[in-house]
Amino acid sequence: MDERRFEITDQPISVEEVTRKVTRRECGAIATFIGTVRELTEGKRTLKLEYEAYKPMAVKMFAEIEREVKEKWPDAALAITHRIGVLEISDAAVVIAVSTPHRKAAYEANEYVMERIKQIVPIWKKEYWDDGTAWIGDQLEQVPYRKAVKKEGEADD
Amino acid sequence: MDERRFEITDQPISVEEVTRKVTRRECGAIATFIGTVRELTEGKRTLKLEYEAYKPMAVKMFAEIEREVKEKWPDAALAITHRIGVLEISDAAVVIAVSTPHRKAAYEANEYVMERIKQIVPIWKKEYWDDGTAWIGDQLEQVPYRKAVKKEGEADD
Amino acid sequence: MIKVLLFAKLQEEAGVHEIELEGSGRTVQSVKEQLVQEYRLPSLETSMAAINEEFVKEEDIVSPGDTVAFIPPISGG
Amino acid sequence: MIKVLLFAKLQEEAGVHEIELEGSGRTVQSVKEQLVQEYRLPSLETSMAAINEEFVKEEDIVSPGDTVAFIPPISGG
């Protein structure tokens, strides 16, 4: 548990490695999530993806998500590695590992982490298709962001 | 997807290997669950565990669980490896990998598989403590078993 | 001939993993009764039964050549 | 001096990743207005802002030495 549990890397991610970071004698369950590059989205064929991150802030936001997880599941341990750069179909873009004493919490916390990554961690993907490219992003996801900002202790206006 | 996706082994399990078996171009999510040997259960210290399986039937039951998963989540792919023999603290006893096009189903199906393993797959663990040993087993889990039997097409009596 | 398999605690209670029994047209229940008489097996009461690797009920029929497995409460995962 | 960072689509629109601006006691909103004037940046309207790697609101104050990042809708994971 001494090593860096939150990483942004331009190298392929080792699931074994991320999992190892959360393995502890007191845990009986490790839930791992791997986000992979899918070829088809709503019928459109992706050729490759390119991920970009605001690295230092992304790592800070991973730590912020860990604080939220510890509030909800005090016994959980968390590690996240997100890859950036050009990814091919089936490459792992993100690996999330959560360990807990019992399994229910491992699944729940892992899913929570994935949702929060999509809300507050400054990482972007660009899709490459046959007929063009686009940076993907969901404006709706600014609503949870507002909540994240308010958590910093500022008043609503 | 050609290799054996359901295995009982007396060797350490490779998470990477089980994950690889379900990786597909059409999937964007892989949820993996790793059941590890926990040191403390209700305050009691486990020294080691021993797992035993009725191997051919266990593999058949894994395939039965896969059929159930395909009914509920037609796009899911599943791989399970369960280890038997003597395991030390933090060793992985079971690794379940589920891939799906989108993430929600991967988490749900994975959790479903783990619950079904605990209900219908003939595998037993023996706990070793300072002051003795015991085969663990929950009689309550015979209720879901009854349901499993009925599924075979027989009438309730 | 019927092959009977015992696992985990049941195997420890019997002292053997595999037993061969005679008889045809017997129910699972009758096999259990014979095992209790010959080996006692206190854990048999709470065990499930399988014929040829499929779960069955006590009233199901065991045929010669079948493998009957008795499965104490499981604890995999 | 204020350091401004632009990412993804915003970076493509501006043609640069990093910009330096003058001024003190300015709000995030005033920084955005200057960027729109000088670079247009149609994606700025839907972007979030961070000062020194923490999310902030438009009325928050930017001090000299701060790094202000504009973050278009994210899509990690």
XYZ file of C-alpha atoms in Angstrom:
468
model
C 0.000 0.000 0.000
C 3.041 2.295 -0.172
C 3.247 2.619 -3.907
C 1.403 5.114 -6.070
C -2.171 3.953 -6.243
C -3.320 6.644 -8.677
C -1.592 6.785 -12.014
C -1.888 8.251 -15.472
C 0.323 6.330 -17.883
C 1.065 6.169 -21.590
C 1.921 2.460 -21.307
C -0.384 -0.620 -21.431
C -1.997 -1.225 -18.030
C -1.341 -4.425 -16.087
C -4.546 -5.560 -14.375
C -2.467 -7.795 -12.100
C -0.389 -4.818 -11.008
C -3.362 -2.566 -10.165
C -5.022 -5.445 -8.331
C -1.879 -6.146 -6.324
C -1.870 -2.588 -4.995
C -5.122 -3.153 -3.088
C -4.500 -6.730 -1.925
C -4.492 -6.858 1.894
C -4.676 -9.576 4.548
C -7.928 -8.160 5.908
C -9.729 -8.184 2.567
C -11.647 -11.085 1.066
C -12.916 -9.389 -2.073
C -11.379 -7.406 -4.901
C -13.627 -5.968 -7.584
C -11.812 -4.803 -10.685
C -13.230 -2.832 -13.560
C -11.512 -2.568 -16.926
C -12.763 -0.043 -19.436
C -11.766 -1.242 -22.895
C -11.926 0.410 -26.303
C -15.137 -0.805 -27.952
C -15.269 -1.066 -31.721
C -18.936 -0.147 -32.207
C -20.902 2.634 -30.517
C -24.456 3.077 -31.714
C -23.578 1.384 -34.984
C -20.560 3.586 -35.681
C -17.163 1.891 -36.101
C -14.322 3.299 -34.022
C -10.866 2.914 -35.582
C -8.886 4.026 -32.518
C -9.109 6.423 -29.593
C -6.824 9.088 -28.252
C -6.903 9.988 -24.561
C -5.584 13.210 -23.079
C -5.402 14.131 -19.383
C -4.688 17.133 -17.205
C -2.343 14.862 -15.340
C -1.709 16.467 -11.925
C -5.356 17.421 -11.513
C -6.566 13.988 -12.634
C -4.414 12.341 -9.962
C -5.751 14.825 -7.370
C -9.318 13.977 -8.396
C -8.586 10.241 -8.031
C -7.492 11.003 -4.463
C -10.665 13.058 -3.943
C -12.736 10.084 -5.128
C -10.828 7.896 -2.677
C -11.824 10.259 0.154
C -15.462 9.944 -0.913
C -15.136 6.148 -1.044
C -13.605 6.016 2.448
C -16.536 8.030 3.783
C -19.037 5.565 2.357
C -17.037 2.339 2.740
C -14.413 2.926 5.465
C -12.801 -0.498 4.967
C -12.241 -0.111 1.225
C -8.865 0.360 -0.492
C -8.671 1.782 -4.001
C -6.245 1.924 -6.926
C -6.831 3.510 -10.331
C -4.674 3.605 -13.450
C -5.826 5.489 -16.542
C -4.002 5.241 -19.824
C -3.507 8.170 -22.212
C -2.277 8.443 -25.793
C -3.466 6.402 -28.757
C -5.389 3.210 -27.922
C -6.464 0.437 -30.264
C -9.665 -1.635 -30.081
C -9.774 -3.808 -26.919
C -6.955 -1.906 -25.196
C -7.661 -1.117 -21.543
C -8.200 2.620 -21.024
C -8.790 2.428 -17.292
C -8.417 -0.157 -14.540
C -10.096 0.371 -11.165
C -9.448 -2.041 -8.283
C -11.294 -1.935 -4.952
C -10.664 -4.319 -2.077
C -12.981 -4.774 0.903
C -13.465 -7.376 3.642
C -16.753 -8.536 2.057
C -17.803 -8.614 -1.561
C -20.954 -6.498 -1.737
C -19.063 -3.318 -0.862
C -16.324 -4.060 -3.404
C -18.814 -4.099 -6.283
C -20.686 -1.033 -5.028
C -17.590 1.059 -4.373
C -16.082 0.122 -7.733
C -19.185 1.214 -9.610
C -19.269 4.442 -7.606
C -15.640 5.175 -8.533
C -16.330 4.670 -12.231
C -19.278 7.057 -12.099
C -17.242 9.707 -10.324
C -14.352 9.362 -12.796
C -16.793 10.217 -15.564
C -17.934 13.256 -13.581
C -14.897 14.979 -12.096
C -11.622 13.641 -13.538
C -10.165 15.823 -16.320
C -9.569 13.203 -19.008
C -10.809 13.418 -22.573
C -11.102 11.012 -25.445
C -11.042 11.698 -29.137
C -12.763 9.183 -31.370
C -11.327 8.345 -34.787
C -13.823 7.065 -37.360
C -13.617 6.397 -41.099
C -15.164 9.780 -41.790
C -13.631 12.019 -39.165
C -12.722 12.624 -35.534
C -14.343 14.233 -32.508
C -13.600 14.967 -28.896
C -16.324 13.200 -26.914
C -17.935 14.802 -23.886
C -21.277 14.914 -22.215
C -22.455 18.313 -21.104
C -25.010 16.726 -18.847
C -22.081 15.614 -16.733
C -21.614 19.167 -15.558
C -24.460 18.714 -13.096
C -22.532 16.343 -10.835
C -19.548 18.642 -11.305
C -21.537 21.457 -9.716
C -22.072 19.168 -6.771
C -18.354 18.468 -6.643
C -17.605 22.189 -6.560
C -20.083 22.799 -3.773
C -18.417 20.064 -1.733
C -15.331 22.241 -1.559
C -17.183 24.202 1.110
C -18.466 27.108 -0.957
C -21.992 28.391 -0.615
C -24.556 27.918 -3.352
C -25.583 31.122 -5.028
C -13.141 -17.279 -26.898
C -12.108 -20.774 -27.998
C -10.250 -21.764 -24.880
C -11.699 -23.271 -21.733
C -13.516 -20.496 -19.948
C -14.421 -22.563 -16.876
C -11.594 -24.062 -14.897
C -10.779 -25.669 -11.574
C -7.047 -25.500 -10.943
C -4.569 -26.289 -8.187
C -2.251 -23.528 -9.425
C -2.248 -19.771 -8.638
C -4.789 -17.935 -10.808
C -3.719 -15.258 -13.275
C -6.251 -12.413 -13.278
C -4.819 -11.238 -16.593
C -5.419 -14.651 -18.131
C -9.061 -14.932 -17.000
C -9.690 -11.374 -18.162
C -8.150 -12.078 -21.560
C -10.624 -14.897 -22.152
C -13.580 -12.484 -22.215
C -11.937 -9.589 -24.062
C -13.798 -8.897 -27.309
C -13.896 -6.101 -29.883
C -17.563 -5.465 -29.170
C -17.114 -5.027 -25.429
C -16.256 -1.818 -23.632
C -16.411 -3.100 -20.068
C -14.896 -5.995 -18.155
C -15.837 -6.483 -14.510
C -13.585 -8.857 -12.628
C -14.131 -10.244 -9.168
C -11.344 -11.829 -7.140
C -12.216 -13.724 -3.982
C -9.161 -13.731 -1.745
C -8.361 -15.557 1.483
C -9.177 -13.157 4.328
C -7.237 -13.405 7.567
C -10.017 -12.395 9.962
C -13.647 -13.535 9.938
C -15.756 -12.296 12.830
C -12.643 -11.780 14.898
C -11.285 -15.276 14.286
C -7.846 -15.609 12.679
C -7.600 -17.926 9.690
C -4.178 -19.565 9.209
C -4.912 -21.057 5.805
C -7.757 -22.553 3.786
C -8.170 -25.776 1.896
C -10.553 -25.970 -1.057
C -11.994 -29.158 -2.514
C -14.205 -29.479 -5.592
C -16.311 -32.076 -7.338
C -14.485 -31.034 -10.454
C -16.566 -32.250 -13.435
C -19.810 -31.161 -11.784
C -18.374 -27.789 -10.754
C -17.400 -27.071 -14.364
C -20.889 -28.133 -15.503
C -22.441 -25.759 -12.972
C -20.238 -22.906 -14.223
C -21.659 -23.579 -17.695
C -25.173 -23.649 -16.213
C -24.540 -20.241 -14.619
C -23.357 -18.991 -17.999
C -26.666 -20.079 -19.540
C -28.512 -18.131 -16.859
C -26.322 -15.080 -17.485
C -26.955 -15.234 -21.247
C -30.692 -15.273 -20.591
C -30.472 -12.126 -18.481
C -27.636 -10.332 -20.302
C -27.476 -11.739 -23.872
C -24.375 -9.694 -24.776
C -22.280 -10.860 -21.820
C -19.280 -13.211 -21.995
C -18.084 -15.047 -18.895
C -14.971 -16.825 -17.617
C -14.461 -18.381 -14.176
C -11.414 -20.016 -12.607
C -11.610 -21.494 -9.108
C -8.532 -22.686 -7.278
C -8.452 -25.783 -5.041
C -5.909 -27.162 -2.585
C -4.218 -25.264 0.227
C -4.375 -21.459 -0.009
C -2.561 -18.889 2.115
C -3.858 -15.495 3.267
C -4.451 -13.124 0.289
C -4.286 -15.918 -2.309
C -7.033 -15.693 -4.939
C -9.550 -18.521 -4.536
C -11.757 -17.509 -7.442
C -11.597 -15.087 -10.363
C -14.755 -14.192 -12.310
C -14.545 -12.033 -15.452
C -17.571 -10.698 -17.322
C -17.389 -8.552 -20.440
C -20.285 -6.565 -21.879
C -20.710 -3.711 -24.339
C -21.633 -1.295 -21.500
C -20.484 -1.234 -17.903
C -23.676 -1.487 -15.850
C -24.399 -5.009 -17.089
C -20.811 -6.139 -16.421
C -21.074 -5.274 -12.712
C -24.560 -6.759 -12.373
C -23.791 -9.996 -14.174
C -20.557 -10.464 -12.230
C -22.336 -10.107 -8.906
C -25.029 -12.514 -10.080
C -22.388 -15.104 -11.016
C -20.735 -14.876 -7.604
C -24.070 -15.399 -5.852
C -24.866 -18.417 -8.004
C -21.429 -19.949 -7.404
C -22.161 -19.861 -3.689
C -25.491 -21.574 -4.328
C -24.975 -24.342 -6.870
C -21.281 -25.069 -7.495
C -19.946 -28.075 -5.514
C -16.835 -26.546 -3.949
C -16.014 -26.631 -0.252
C -13.558 -24.835 1.956
C -11.981 -26.009 5.169
C -10.795 -23.314 7.565
C -7.634 -23.832 9.612
C -7.440 -21.863 12.860
C -5.047 -21.945 15.817
C -7.479 -24.150 17.702
C -8.858 -26.459 15.040
C -10.368 -26.873 11.605
C -13.846 -26.977 10.096
C -15.521 -27.445 6.756
C -17.545 -24.276 6.188
C -21.007 -24.403 4.691
C -24.237 -22.556 5.022
C -27.340 -24.690 5.186
C -29.460 -21.701 4.314
C -27.936 -21.931 0.872
C -29.989 -25.022 0.212
C -33.000 -22.848 -0.510
C -31.605 -21.468 -3.768
C -30.457 -25.010 -4.519
C -34.070 -26.175 -4.376
C -34.843 -23.518 -6.936
C -31.981 -24.755 -9.093
C -33.315 -28.293 -8.963
C -36.801 -27.198 -9.933
C -35.338 -25.395 -12.925
C -34.356 -28.778 -14.307
C -37.985 -29.164 -15.327
C -39.289 -31.212 -12.452
C -42.549 -30.445 -10.713
C -42.691 -29.113 -7.189
C -44.129 -31.575 -4.715
C -23.452 -51.241 -9.503
C -23.929 -47.662 -8.288
C -20.940 -45.432 -7.592
C -21.337 -43.102 -4.600
C -19.075 -40.075 -4.119
C -18.636 -38.273 -0.808
C -17.014 -34.873 -0.365
C -15.606 -32.570 2.315
C -17.119 -33.245 5.758
C -19.058 -36.258 4.460
C -15.860 -37.800 3.176
C -14.206 -37.260 6.561
C -17.161 -38.814 8.349
C -17.141 -41.890 6.101
C -13.361 -42.148 5.939
C -13.672 -42.842 2.196
C -14.311 -40.783 -0.933
C -15.958 -43.472 -3.042
C -18.331 -46.348 -2.238
C -19.916 -48.952 -4.531
C -23.449 -50.150 -3.846
C -25.649 -52.849 -5.395
C -29.252 -52.536 -6.484
C -31.382 -51.112 -9.265
C -34.518 -49.010 -9.365
C -33.657 -47.514 -5.982
C -34.404 -43.960 -4.977
C -31.780 -41.500 -3.772
C -33.552 -41.723 -0.419
C -32.909 -45.461 -0.202
C -29.227 -44.962 -0.995
C -29.033 -42.393 1.797
C -30.676 -44.777 4.237
C -28.178 -47.518 3.450
C -25.249 -45.115 3.879
C -26.554 -43.929 7.249
C -26.876 -47.553 8.409
C -23.394 -48.504 7.284
C -21.429 -45.296 7.910
C -23.666 -43.181 10.175
C -22.743 -39.924 8.350
C -24.409 -37.193 10.465
C -23.841 -34.628 7.668
C -25.868 -36.601 5.135
C -29.123 -35.101 6.428
C -28.104 -31.597 5.294
C -26.471 -32.689 2.039
C -27.756 -32.339 -1.496
C -27.649 -35.147 -4.027
C -26.545 -35.283 -7.653
C -26.848 -38.088 -10.193
C -24.296 -37.964 -12.982
C -23.344 -34.397 -12.066
C -26.886 -32.976 -12.061
C -28.756 -32.042 -8.890
C -31.665 -34.383 -8.117
C -34.316 -34.835 -5.472
C -34.595 -37.650 -2.923
C -37.369 -39.444 -4.760
C -35.416 -39.631 -8.025
C -34.375 -43.067 -9.249
C -30.763 -44.242 -9.352
C -29.952 -46.676 -12.160
C -27.051 -49.126 -12.344
C -23.978 -47.383 -13.754
C -25.007 -44.026 -12.273
C -22.723 -41.945 -10.125
C -24.483 -40.525 -7.090
C -22.722 -37.669 -5.334
C -23.649 -36.341 -1.913
C -22.854 -32.690 -1.537
C -22.678 -31.138 1.929
C -23.405 -27.401 2.219
C -21.076 -25.725 -0.254
C -18.715 -22.828 0.392
C -16.919 -21.983 -2.815
C -16.043 -18.484 -3.950
C 1.100 36.658 -14.469
C -1.677 34.051 -14.756
C -1.045 30.775 -16.527
C -4.017 29.472 -18.540
C -4.206 25.818 -19.678
C -6.490 24.583 -22.451
C -7.294 20.939 -23.170
C -8.800 18.694 -25.828
C -11.274 20.547 -28.054
C -10.459 23.897 -26.418
C -6.794 23.394 -27.172
C -7.611 22.639 -30.817
C -9.807 25.733 -31.061
C -7.104 27.973 -29.587
C -4.239 26.284 -31.414
C -2.220 26.459 -28.187
C -2.112 24.550 -24.911
C -0.853 27.332 -22.681
C -1.457 31.074 -22.545
C -0.095 33.721 -20.159
C -2.308 36.629 -19.115
C -1.717 39.787 -17.084
C -3.829 41.144 -14.267
C -4.653 40.592 -10.632
C -7.861 40.351 -8.646
C -9.710 39.169 -11.748
C -12.563 36.672 -11.710
C -12.561 33.454 -13.708
C -15.393 35.046 -15.681
C -13.158 37.959 -16.727
C -10.432 35.557 -17.852
C -12.988 33.700 -19.960
C -14.171 36.958 -21.549
C -10.643 37.904 -22.546
C -10.041 34.448 -24.041
C -13.251 34.639 -26.085
C -12.220 38.040 -27.419
C -8.727 36.929 -28.388
C -9.285 33.286 -29.458
C -13.074 32.983 -29.945
C -13.158 29.441 -28.365
C -16.775 28.320 -28.929
C -16.254 25.403 -26.472
C -15.417 27.721 -23.573
C -19.107 28.248 -22.797
C -19.577 24.582 -21.837
C -16.232 24.203 -20.061
C -15.531 23.998 -16.357
C -12.753 25.947 -14.681
C -10.083 24.954 -12.177
C -7.590 27.085 -10.268
C -4.441 25.255 -9.193
C -6.066 21.887 -9.943
C -9.251 22.462 -7.940
C -12.633 23.097 -9.545
C -13.869 26.671 -9.054
C -16.843 28.798 -9.994
C -16.904 31.696 -12.424
C -17.018 34.350 -9.710
C -13.912 33.011 -7.972
C -10.814 35.226 -7.959
C -7.650 34.413 -9.884
C -4.416 35.628 -8.261
C -1.052 36.238 -9.938
C 0.914 32.984 -10.031
C -2.245 30.888 -10.293
C -2.786 28.303 -12.983
C -6.273 28.457 -14.454
C -7.370 25.406 -16.443
C -10.425 25.276 -18.691
C -11.903 21.834 -18.893
C -14.306 20.961 -21.702
C -16.842 18.177 -21.023
C -14.809 15.189 -19.880
C -14.939 11.650 -21.206
C -12.498 9.511 -19.260
C -13.067 5.932 -18.243
